[in-house]
Structure formats: structure tokens, C-alpha cells
PDB file of C-alpha atoms in Angstrom:
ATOM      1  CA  UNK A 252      91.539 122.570 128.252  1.00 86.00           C
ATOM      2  CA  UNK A 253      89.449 120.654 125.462  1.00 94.00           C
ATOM      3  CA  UNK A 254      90.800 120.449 122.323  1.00 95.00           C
ATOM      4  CA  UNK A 255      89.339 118.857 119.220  1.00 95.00           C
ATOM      5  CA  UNK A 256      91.372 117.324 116.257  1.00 95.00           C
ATOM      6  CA  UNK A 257      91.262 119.419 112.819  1.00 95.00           C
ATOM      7  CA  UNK A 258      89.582 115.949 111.117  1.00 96.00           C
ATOM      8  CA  UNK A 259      87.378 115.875 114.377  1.00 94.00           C
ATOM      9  CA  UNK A 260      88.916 112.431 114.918  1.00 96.00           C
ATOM     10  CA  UNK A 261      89.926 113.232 118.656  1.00 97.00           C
ATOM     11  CA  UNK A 262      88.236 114.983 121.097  1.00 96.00           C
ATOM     12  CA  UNK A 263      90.127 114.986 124.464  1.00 97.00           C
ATOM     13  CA  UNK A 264      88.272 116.977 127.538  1.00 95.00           C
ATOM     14  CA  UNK A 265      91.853 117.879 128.422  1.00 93.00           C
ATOM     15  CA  UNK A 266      95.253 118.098 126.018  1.00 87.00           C
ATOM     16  CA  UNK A 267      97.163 116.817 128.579  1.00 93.00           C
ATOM     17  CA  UNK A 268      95.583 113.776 128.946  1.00 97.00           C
ATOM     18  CA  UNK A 269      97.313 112.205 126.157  1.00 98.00           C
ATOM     19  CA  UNK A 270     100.752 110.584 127.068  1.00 98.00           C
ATOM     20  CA  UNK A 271     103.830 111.051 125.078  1.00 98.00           C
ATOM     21  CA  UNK A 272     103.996 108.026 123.836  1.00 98.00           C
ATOM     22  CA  UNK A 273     101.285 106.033 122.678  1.00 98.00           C
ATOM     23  CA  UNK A 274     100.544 102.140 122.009  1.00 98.00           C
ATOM     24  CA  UNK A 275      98.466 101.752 118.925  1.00 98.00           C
ATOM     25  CA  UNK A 276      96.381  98.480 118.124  1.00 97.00           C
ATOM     26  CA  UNK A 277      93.925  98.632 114.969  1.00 97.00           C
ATOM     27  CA  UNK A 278      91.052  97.214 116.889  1.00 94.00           C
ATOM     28  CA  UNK A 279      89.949  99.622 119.608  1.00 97.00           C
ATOM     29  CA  UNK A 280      88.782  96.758 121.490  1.00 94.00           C
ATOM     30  CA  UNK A 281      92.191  95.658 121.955  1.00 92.00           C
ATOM     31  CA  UNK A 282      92.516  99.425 123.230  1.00 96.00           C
ATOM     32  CA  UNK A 283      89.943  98.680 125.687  1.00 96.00           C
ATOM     33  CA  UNK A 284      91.864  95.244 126.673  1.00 93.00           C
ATOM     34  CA  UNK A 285      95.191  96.487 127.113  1.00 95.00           C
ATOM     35  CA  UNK A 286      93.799  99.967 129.244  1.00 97.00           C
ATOM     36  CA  UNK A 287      91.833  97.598 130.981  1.00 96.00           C
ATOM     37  CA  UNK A 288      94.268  94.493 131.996  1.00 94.00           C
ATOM     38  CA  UNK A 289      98.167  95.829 132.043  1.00 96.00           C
ATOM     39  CA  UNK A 290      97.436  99.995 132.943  1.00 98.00           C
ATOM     40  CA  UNK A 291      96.496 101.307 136.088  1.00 98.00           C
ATOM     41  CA  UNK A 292      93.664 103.634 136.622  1.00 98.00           C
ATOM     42  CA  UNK A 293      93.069 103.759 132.873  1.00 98.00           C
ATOM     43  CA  UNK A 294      90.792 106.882 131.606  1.00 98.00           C
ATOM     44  CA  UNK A 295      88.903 106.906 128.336  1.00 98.00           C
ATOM     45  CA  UNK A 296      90.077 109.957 126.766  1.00 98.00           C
ATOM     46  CA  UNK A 297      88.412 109.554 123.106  1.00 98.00           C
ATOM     47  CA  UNK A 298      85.217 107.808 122.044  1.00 97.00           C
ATOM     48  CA  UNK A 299      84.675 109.653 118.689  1.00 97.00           C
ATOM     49  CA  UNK A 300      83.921 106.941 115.713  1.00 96.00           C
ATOM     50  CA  UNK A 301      84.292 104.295 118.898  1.00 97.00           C
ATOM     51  CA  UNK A 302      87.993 105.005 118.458  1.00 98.00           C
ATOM     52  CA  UNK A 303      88.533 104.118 121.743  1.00 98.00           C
ATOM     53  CA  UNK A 304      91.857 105.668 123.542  1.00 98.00           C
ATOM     54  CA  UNK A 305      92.717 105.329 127.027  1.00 98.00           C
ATOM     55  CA  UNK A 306      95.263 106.879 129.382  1.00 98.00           C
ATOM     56  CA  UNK A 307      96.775 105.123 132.435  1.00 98.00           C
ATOM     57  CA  UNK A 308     100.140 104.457 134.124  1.00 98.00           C
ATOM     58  CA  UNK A 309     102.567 101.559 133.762  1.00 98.00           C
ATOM     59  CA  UNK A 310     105.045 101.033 136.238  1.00 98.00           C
ATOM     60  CA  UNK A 311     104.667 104.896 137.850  1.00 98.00           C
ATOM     61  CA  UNK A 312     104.759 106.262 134.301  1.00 98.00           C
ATOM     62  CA  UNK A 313     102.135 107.729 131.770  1.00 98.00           C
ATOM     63  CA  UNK A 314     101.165 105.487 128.673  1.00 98.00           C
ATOM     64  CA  UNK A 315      98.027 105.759 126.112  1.00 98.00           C
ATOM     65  CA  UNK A 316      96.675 103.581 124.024  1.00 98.00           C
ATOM     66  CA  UNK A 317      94.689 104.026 121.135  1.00 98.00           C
ATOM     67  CA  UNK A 318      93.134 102.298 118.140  1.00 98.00           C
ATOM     68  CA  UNK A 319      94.190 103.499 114.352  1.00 98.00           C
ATOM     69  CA  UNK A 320      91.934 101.511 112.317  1.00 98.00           C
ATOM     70  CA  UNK A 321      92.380  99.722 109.317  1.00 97.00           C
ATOM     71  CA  UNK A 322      94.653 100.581 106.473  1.00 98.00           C
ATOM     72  CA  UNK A 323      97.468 103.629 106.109  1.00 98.00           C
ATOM     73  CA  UNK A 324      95.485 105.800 105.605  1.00 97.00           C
ATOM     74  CA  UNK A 325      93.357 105.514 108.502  1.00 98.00           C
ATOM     75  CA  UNK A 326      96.786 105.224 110.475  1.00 98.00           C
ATOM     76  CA  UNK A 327      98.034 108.167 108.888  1.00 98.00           C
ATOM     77  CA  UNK A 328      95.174 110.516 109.915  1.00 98.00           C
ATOM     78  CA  UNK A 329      95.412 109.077 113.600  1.00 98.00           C
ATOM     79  CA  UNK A 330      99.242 109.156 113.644  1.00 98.00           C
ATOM     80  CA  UNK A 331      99.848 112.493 111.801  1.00 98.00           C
ATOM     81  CA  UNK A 332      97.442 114.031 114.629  1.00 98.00           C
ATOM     82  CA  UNK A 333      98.901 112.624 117.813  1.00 98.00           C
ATOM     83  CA  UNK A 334     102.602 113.547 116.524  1.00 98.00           C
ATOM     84  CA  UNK A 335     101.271 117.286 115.430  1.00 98.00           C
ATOM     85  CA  UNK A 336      98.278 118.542 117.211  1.00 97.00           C
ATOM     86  CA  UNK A 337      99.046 116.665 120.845  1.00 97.00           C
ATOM     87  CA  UNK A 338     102.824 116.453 121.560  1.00 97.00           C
ATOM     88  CA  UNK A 339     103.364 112.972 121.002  1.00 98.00           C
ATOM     89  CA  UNK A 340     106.844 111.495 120.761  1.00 98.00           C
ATOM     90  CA  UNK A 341     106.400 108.201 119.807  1.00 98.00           C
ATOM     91  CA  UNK A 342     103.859 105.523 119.170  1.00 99.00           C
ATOM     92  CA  UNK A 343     103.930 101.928 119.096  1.00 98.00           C
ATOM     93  CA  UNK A 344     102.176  99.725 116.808  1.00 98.00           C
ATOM     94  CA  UNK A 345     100.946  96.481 118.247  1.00 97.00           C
ATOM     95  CA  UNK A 346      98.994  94.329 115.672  1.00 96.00           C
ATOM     96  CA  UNK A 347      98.317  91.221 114.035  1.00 95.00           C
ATOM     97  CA  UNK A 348     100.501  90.040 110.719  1.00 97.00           C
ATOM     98  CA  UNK A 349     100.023  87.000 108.717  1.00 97.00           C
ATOM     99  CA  UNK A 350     103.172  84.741 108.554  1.00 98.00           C
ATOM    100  CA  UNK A 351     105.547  84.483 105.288  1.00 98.00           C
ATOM    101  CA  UNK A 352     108.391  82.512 106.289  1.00 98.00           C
ATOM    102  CA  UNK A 353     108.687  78.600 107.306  1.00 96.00           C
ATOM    103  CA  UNK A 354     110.489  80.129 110.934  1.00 95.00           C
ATOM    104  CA  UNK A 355     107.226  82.188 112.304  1.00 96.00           C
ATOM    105  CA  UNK A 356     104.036  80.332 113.874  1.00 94.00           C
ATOM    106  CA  UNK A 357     101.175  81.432 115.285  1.00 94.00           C
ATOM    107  CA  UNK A 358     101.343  83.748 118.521  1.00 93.00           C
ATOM    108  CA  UNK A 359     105.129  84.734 117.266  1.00 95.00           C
ATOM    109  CA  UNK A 360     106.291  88.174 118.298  1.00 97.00           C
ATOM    110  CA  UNK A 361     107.872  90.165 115.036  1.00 98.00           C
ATOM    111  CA  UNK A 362     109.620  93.378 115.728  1.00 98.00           C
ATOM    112  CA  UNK A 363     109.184  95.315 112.176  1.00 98.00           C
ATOM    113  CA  UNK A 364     112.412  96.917 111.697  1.00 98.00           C
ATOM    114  CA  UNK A 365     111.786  98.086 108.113  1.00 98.00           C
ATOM    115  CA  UNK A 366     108.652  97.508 106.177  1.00 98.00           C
ATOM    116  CA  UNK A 367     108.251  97.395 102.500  1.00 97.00           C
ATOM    117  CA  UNK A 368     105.111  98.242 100.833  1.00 97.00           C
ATOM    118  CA  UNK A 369     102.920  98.306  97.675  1.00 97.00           C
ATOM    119  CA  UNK A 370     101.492 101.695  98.917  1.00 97.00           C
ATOM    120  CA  UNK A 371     101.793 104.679  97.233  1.00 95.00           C
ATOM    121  CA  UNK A 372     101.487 107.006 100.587  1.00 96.00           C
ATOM    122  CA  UNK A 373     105.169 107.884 100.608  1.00 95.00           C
ATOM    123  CA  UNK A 374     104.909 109.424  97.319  1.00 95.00           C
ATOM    124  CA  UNK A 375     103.557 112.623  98.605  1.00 95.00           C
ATOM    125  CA  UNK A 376     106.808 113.332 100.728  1.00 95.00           C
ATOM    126  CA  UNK A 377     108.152 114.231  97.324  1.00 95.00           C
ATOM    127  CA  UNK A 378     111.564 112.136  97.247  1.00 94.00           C
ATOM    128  CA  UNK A 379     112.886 110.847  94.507  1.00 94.00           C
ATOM    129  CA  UNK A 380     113.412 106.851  93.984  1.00 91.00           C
ATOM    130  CA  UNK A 381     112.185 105.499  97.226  1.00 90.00           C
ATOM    131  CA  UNK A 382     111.502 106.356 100.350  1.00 92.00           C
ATOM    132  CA  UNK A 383     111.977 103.476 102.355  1.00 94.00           C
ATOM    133  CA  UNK A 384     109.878 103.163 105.690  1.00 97.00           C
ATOM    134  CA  UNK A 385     112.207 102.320 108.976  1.00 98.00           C
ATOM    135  CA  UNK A 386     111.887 101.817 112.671  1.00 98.00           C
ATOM    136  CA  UNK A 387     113.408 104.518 115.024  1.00 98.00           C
ATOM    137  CA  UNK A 388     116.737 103.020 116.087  1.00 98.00           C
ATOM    138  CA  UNK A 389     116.458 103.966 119.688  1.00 98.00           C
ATOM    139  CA  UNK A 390     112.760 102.335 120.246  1.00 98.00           C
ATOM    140  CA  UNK A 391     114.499  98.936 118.564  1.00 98.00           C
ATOM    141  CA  UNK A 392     117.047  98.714 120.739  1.00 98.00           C
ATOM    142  CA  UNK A 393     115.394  99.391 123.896  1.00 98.00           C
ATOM    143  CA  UNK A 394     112.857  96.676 122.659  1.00 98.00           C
ATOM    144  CA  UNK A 395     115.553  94.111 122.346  1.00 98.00           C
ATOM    145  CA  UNK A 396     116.673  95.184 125.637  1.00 98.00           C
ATOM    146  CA  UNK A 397     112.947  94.514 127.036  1.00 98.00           C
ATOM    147  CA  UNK A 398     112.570  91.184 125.116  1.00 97.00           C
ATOM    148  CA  UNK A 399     116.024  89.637 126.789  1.00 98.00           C
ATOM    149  CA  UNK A 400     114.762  91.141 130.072  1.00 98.00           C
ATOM    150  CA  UNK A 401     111.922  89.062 130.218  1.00 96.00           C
ATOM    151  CA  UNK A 402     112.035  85.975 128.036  1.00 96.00           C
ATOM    152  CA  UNK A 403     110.251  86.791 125.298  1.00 95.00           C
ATOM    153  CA  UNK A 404     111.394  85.872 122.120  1.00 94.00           C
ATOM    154  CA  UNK A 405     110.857  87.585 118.402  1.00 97.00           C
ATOM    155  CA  UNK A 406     111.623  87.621 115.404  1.00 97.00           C
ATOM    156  CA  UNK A 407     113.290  90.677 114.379  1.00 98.00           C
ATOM    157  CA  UNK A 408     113.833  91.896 110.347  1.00 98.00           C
ATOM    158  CA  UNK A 409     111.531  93.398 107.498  1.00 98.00           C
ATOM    159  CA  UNK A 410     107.622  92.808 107.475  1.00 98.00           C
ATOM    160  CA  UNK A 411     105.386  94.197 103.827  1.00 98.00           C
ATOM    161  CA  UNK A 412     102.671  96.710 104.447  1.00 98.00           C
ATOM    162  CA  UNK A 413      99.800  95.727 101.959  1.00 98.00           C
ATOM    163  CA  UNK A 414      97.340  98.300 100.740  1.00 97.00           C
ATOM    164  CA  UNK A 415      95.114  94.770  99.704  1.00 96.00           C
ATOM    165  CA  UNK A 416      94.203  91.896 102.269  1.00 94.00           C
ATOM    166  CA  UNK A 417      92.275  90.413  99.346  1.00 94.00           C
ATOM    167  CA  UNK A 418      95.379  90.881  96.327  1.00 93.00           C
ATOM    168  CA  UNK A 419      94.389  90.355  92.943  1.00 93.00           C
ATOM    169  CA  UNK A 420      97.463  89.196  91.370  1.00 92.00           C
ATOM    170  CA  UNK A 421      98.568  85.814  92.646  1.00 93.00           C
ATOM    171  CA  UNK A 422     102.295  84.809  93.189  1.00 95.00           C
ATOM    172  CA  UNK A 423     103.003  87.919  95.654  1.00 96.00           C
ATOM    173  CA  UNK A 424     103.317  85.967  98.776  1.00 97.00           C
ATOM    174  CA  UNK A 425     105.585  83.634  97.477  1.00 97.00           C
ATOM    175  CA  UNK A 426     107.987  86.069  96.175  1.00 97.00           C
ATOM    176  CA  UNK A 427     108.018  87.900  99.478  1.00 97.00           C
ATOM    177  CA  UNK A 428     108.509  84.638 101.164  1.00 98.00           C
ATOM    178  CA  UNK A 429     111.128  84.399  99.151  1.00 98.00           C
ATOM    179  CA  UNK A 430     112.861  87.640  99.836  1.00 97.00           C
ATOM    180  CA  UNK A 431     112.917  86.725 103.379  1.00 97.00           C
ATOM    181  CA  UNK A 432     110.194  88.957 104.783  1.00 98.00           C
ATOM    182  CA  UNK A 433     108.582  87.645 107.751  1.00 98.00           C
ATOM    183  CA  UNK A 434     104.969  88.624 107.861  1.00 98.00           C
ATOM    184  CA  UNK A 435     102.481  90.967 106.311  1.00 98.00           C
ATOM    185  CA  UNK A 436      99.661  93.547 107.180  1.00 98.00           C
ATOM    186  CA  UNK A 437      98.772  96.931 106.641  1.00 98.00           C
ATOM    187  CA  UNK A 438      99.810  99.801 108.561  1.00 98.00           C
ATOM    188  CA  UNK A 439     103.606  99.801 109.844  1.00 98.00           C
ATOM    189  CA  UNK A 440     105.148 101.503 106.323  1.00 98.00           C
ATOM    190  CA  UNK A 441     102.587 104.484 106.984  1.00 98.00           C
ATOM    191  CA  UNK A 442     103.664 104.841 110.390  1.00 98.00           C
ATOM    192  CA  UNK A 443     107.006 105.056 109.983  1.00 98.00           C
ATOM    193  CA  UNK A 444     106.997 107.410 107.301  1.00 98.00           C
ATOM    194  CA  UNK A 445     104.607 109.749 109.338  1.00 98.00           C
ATOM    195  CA  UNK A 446     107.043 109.540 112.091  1.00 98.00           C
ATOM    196  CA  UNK A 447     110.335 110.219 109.666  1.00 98.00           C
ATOM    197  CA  UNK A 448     108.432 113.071 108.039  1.00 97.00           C
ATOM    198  CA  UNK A 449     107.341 114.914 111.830  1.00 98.00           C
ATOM    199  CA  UNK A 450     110.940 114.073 113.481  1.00 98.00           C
ATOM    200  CA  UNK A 451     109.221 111.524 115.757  1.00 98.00           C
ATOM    201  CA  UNK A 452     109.916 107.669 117.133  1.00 98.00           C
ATOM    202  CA  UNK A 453     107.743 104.756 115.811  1.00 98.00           C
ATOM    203  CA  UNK A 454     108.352 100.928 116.319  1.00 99.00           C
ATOM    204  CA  UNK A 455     105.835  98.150 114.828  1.00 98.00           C
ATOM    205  CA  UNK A 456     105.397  95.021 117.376  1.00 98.00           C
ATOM    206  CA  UNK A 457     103.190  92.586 115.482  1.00 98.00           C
ATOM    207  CA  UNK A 458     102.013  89.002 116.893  1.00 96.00           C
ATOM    208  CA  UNK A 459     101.369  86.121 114.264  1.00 96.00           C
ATOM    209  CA  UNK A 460      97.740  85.593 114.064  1.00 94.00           C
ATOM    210  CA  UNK A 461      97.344  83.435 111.097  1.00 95.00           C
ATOM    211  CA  UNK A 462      99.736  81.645 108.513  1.00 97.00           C
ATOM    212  CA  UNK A 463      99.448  82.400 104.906  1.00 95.00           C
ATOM    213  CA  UNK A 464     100.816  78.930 103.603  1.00 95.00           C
ATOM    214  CA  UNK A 465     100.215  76.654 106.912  1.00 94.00           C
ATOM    215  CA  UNK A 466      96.902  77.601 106.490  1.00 93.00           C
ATOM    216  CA  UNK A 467      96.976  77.933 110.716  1.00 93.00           C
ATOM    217  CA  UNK A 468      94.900  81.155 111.873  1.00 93.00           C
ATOM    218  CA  UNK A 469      93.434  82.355 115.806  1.00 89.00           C
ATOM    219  CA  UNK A 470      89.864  83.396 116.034  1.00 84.00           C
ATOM    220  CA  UNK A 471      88.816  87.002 116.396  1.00 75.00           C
ATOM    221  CA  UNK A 472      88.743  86.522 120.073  1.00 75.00           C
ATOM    222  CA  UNK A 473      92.656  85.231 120.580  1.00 75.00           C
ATOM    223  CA  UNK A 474      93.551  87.930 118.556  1.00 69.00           C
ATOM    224  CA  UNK A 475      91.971  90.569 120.841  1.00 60.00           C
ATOM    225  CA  UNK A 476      92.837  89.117 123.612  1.00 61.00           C
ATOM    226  CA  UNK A 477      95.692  86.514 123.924  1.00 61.00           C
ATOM    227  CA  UNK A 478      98.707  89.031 122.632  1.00 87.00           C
ATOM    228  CA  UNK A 479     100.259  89.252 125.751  1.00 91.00           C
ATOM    229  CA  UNK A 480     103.753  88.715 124.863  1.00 93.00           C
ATOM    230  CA  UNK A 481     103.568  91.570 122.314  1.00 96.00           C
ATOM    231  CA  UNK A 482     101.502  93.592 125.006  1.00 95.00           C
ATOM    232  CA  UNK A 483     103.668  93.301 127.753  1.00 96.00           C
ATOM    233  CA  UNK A 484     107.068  94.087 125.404  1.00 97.00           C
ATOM    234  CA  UNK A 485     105.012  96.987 123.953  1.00 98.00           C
ATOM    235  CA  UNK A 486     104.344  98.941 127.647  1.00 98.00           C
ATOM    236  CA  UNK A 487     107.935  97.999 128.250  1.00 98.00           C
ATOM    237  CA  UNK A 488     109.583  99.414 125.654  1.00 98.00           C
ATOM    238  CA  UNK A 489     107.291 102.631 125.892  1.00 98.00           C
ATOM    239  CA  UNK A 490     108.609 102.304 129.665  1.00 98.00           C
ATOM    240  CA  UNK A 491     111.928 103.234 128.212  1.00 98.00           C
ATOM    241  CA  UNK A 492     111.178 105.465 125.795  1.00 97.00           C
ATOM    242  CA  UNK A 493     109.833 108.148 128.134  1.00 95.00           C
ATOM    243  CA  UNK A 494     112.483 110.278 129.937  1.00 82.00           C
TER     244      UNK A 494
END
């Protein structure tokens, strides 16, 4: 039965065709990529605003993927409707991140456990003090378990969600640097708090794809297309994560 989003966002010909648990990139091209190269017999399911979503199988099982955009709250409307209006368990973010810390390089795999965040989206849950934005335990674990499985190394710890890519205020990146935090972009806090808030799994996977003090950086085209590490741990873990 067709069934249309309450923003209009997604329009699906059938409900059903959307897994239950989706991979998220913020490019839809990279949608189109990963449908295209690791699913089998991938179907578009959405095209509205070229948000491109796909679903296929992976190894027998049923996986979507589907671009978010840029930004929480473009995340948030995307996220908040897949978990609410079509039954979806759990989504993975795979993205880009730009690299804090002297120990990540370009291509890197970072597995965003926690992410801290200069947004003020988690305000509207209401708690006092902060709400701080985690990973679903579960998802982690059986992403560790995929990343031994095949050789692929990451880095695993807290990444900042920035509601800037251009900040105003200088010094920022140095002080996160020096807190430790591995990498930076702009969606993984918003996730996870839409996931915490609906009862449902998240897990960020981000690849390196430029260096904030090294000054190293991929071109548009490696970035859509040469994630593979981050790809292939991504349909794994989702592997596991469906019953």
C-alpha cells in the first residue's frame, strides 16, 4: 500500500518496502553507490527532493539505504520518520568526518560511540543539564565483532557534531583536539538522540575524508565512492542487527 510521509519527504509505492534497518549516507549519491555496488537487486523506493533510497538484500537479508542530507536537522526529519511512520529499528550512519587527532588519516574508519555537540536540538527533549547523545550498545558491539571479522581497523571513541562547517570563533578545533575527540561533522548527535527519544538503535560509522590540521583532504569523487571499508562494516553490522 502507498504511503506518504507527514513532511512529504518519503513517498514509498509500498510500506513494506523499507527494511528495518537502514544505512544512511548524507549524499544520496553515495545511496545510489552503495544500492548499486554491495546490494543485490536494489529497488529505488524514494526519489522525492532526489533523496534517493534504495532497498536490496545483503547476504539473504533485507537492507535500505538512504540519504539524510546535510545538518541535524535535515537528519532529524529523515530519521524521526523512518523510526515512527515506517517501522524502522535501526539506522546506520555512514559519512565523512574531518580528522582532530594526530592518530586518524585519511580513509580511517571511526566508530562514533558518543558524540558531543554545539547543537541545541536536544534541548527540546526537555531534560535538565545535558542530554548526552550515545551509540546503541548492541549495534557497537556487533560492529567490533564485524571489524575483527574482516580486518578492518577503526578507531573507536567520541566524534563532535557541529551545527557550523564554516565556525566563527577560532580555537575550537584545537580544544577538541585536545579533549581527545577524534573527528568532526554534523549529524551523528541528532541521530542518536532521535533514536534514544523513539526507543530505537543508531550507530555512526564515519570514514576520514579530510584532515583539519594536516591540511590532507579526498576529492568529492573518493568520498562518494572509495568508502569501502566503512561500507562493507556498515551492511555487516546491519547483517547482525536484524533478527
Amino acid at each position: 500500500m502507498a504511503k506518504e510521509s507527514i513532511s512529504a519527504s518519503i513517498s514509498v509505492a509500498d510500506e513494506n518496502q523499507i527494511a528495518k534497518v537502514v544505512l544512511m549516507p548524507g549524499d544520496p549519491l553515495r545511496a545510489k553507490y552503495v544500492a548499486e555496488h554491495f546490494l543485490e537487486n536494489p529497488v529505488c523506493f524514494n526519489t522525492v527532493r532526489n533523496m534517493l533510497g534504495y532497498t536490496g538484500t545483503y547476504k539473504g537479508k533485507k537492507i535500505s539505504v538512504m540519504g539524510h542530507g546535510m545538518g541535524i536537522p535535515s537528519l532529524g526529519i529523515y530519521a524521526t520518520e523512518l523510526y515512527t511512520q515506517f517501522g524502522v529499528d535501526a539506522i546506520i550512519r555512514i559519512g565523512s568526518a574531518g580528522g582532530l587527532t594526530d592518530d586518524v588519516d585519511l580513509g580511517d574508519v571511526v566508530v562514533a560511540m558518543g558524540a558531543s555537540t554545539n547543537s541545541n536540538y536536544g534541548n527540546a527533549y526537555g531534560i535538565p543539564g545535558t542530554f548526552a547523545p550515545t551509540c546503541t550498545y548492541s549495534m557497537l558491539k556487533d560492529c567490533m565483532d564485524s571489524a575483527e571479522e574482516n580486518g578492518i581497523k577503526t578507531k573507536v571513541g567520541q566524534v563532535y557534531s557541529s551545527d557550523f562547517f564554516y565556525y566563527p570563533q577560532a580555537g575550537l578545533n584545537e580544544k577538541l583536539r585536545d579533549m581527545g575527540i577524534y573527528a568532526v561533522e554534523m549529524e551523528c548527535a541528532g541521530l542518536y538522540w532521535t533514536a534514544m527519544a523513539n526507543h530505537k538503535k543508531a550507530l555512526g560509522l564515519l570514514t576520514i575524508s579530510d584532515h583539519i590540521f594536516s591540511g590532507k583532504a579526498m576529492s568529492a569523487e573518493d568520498r562518494q565512492n572509495s568508502f569501502h571499508d566503512m561500507m562493507k562494516l556498515a551492511l555487516e553490522t546491519a547483517w547482525k542487527t536484524i533478527d
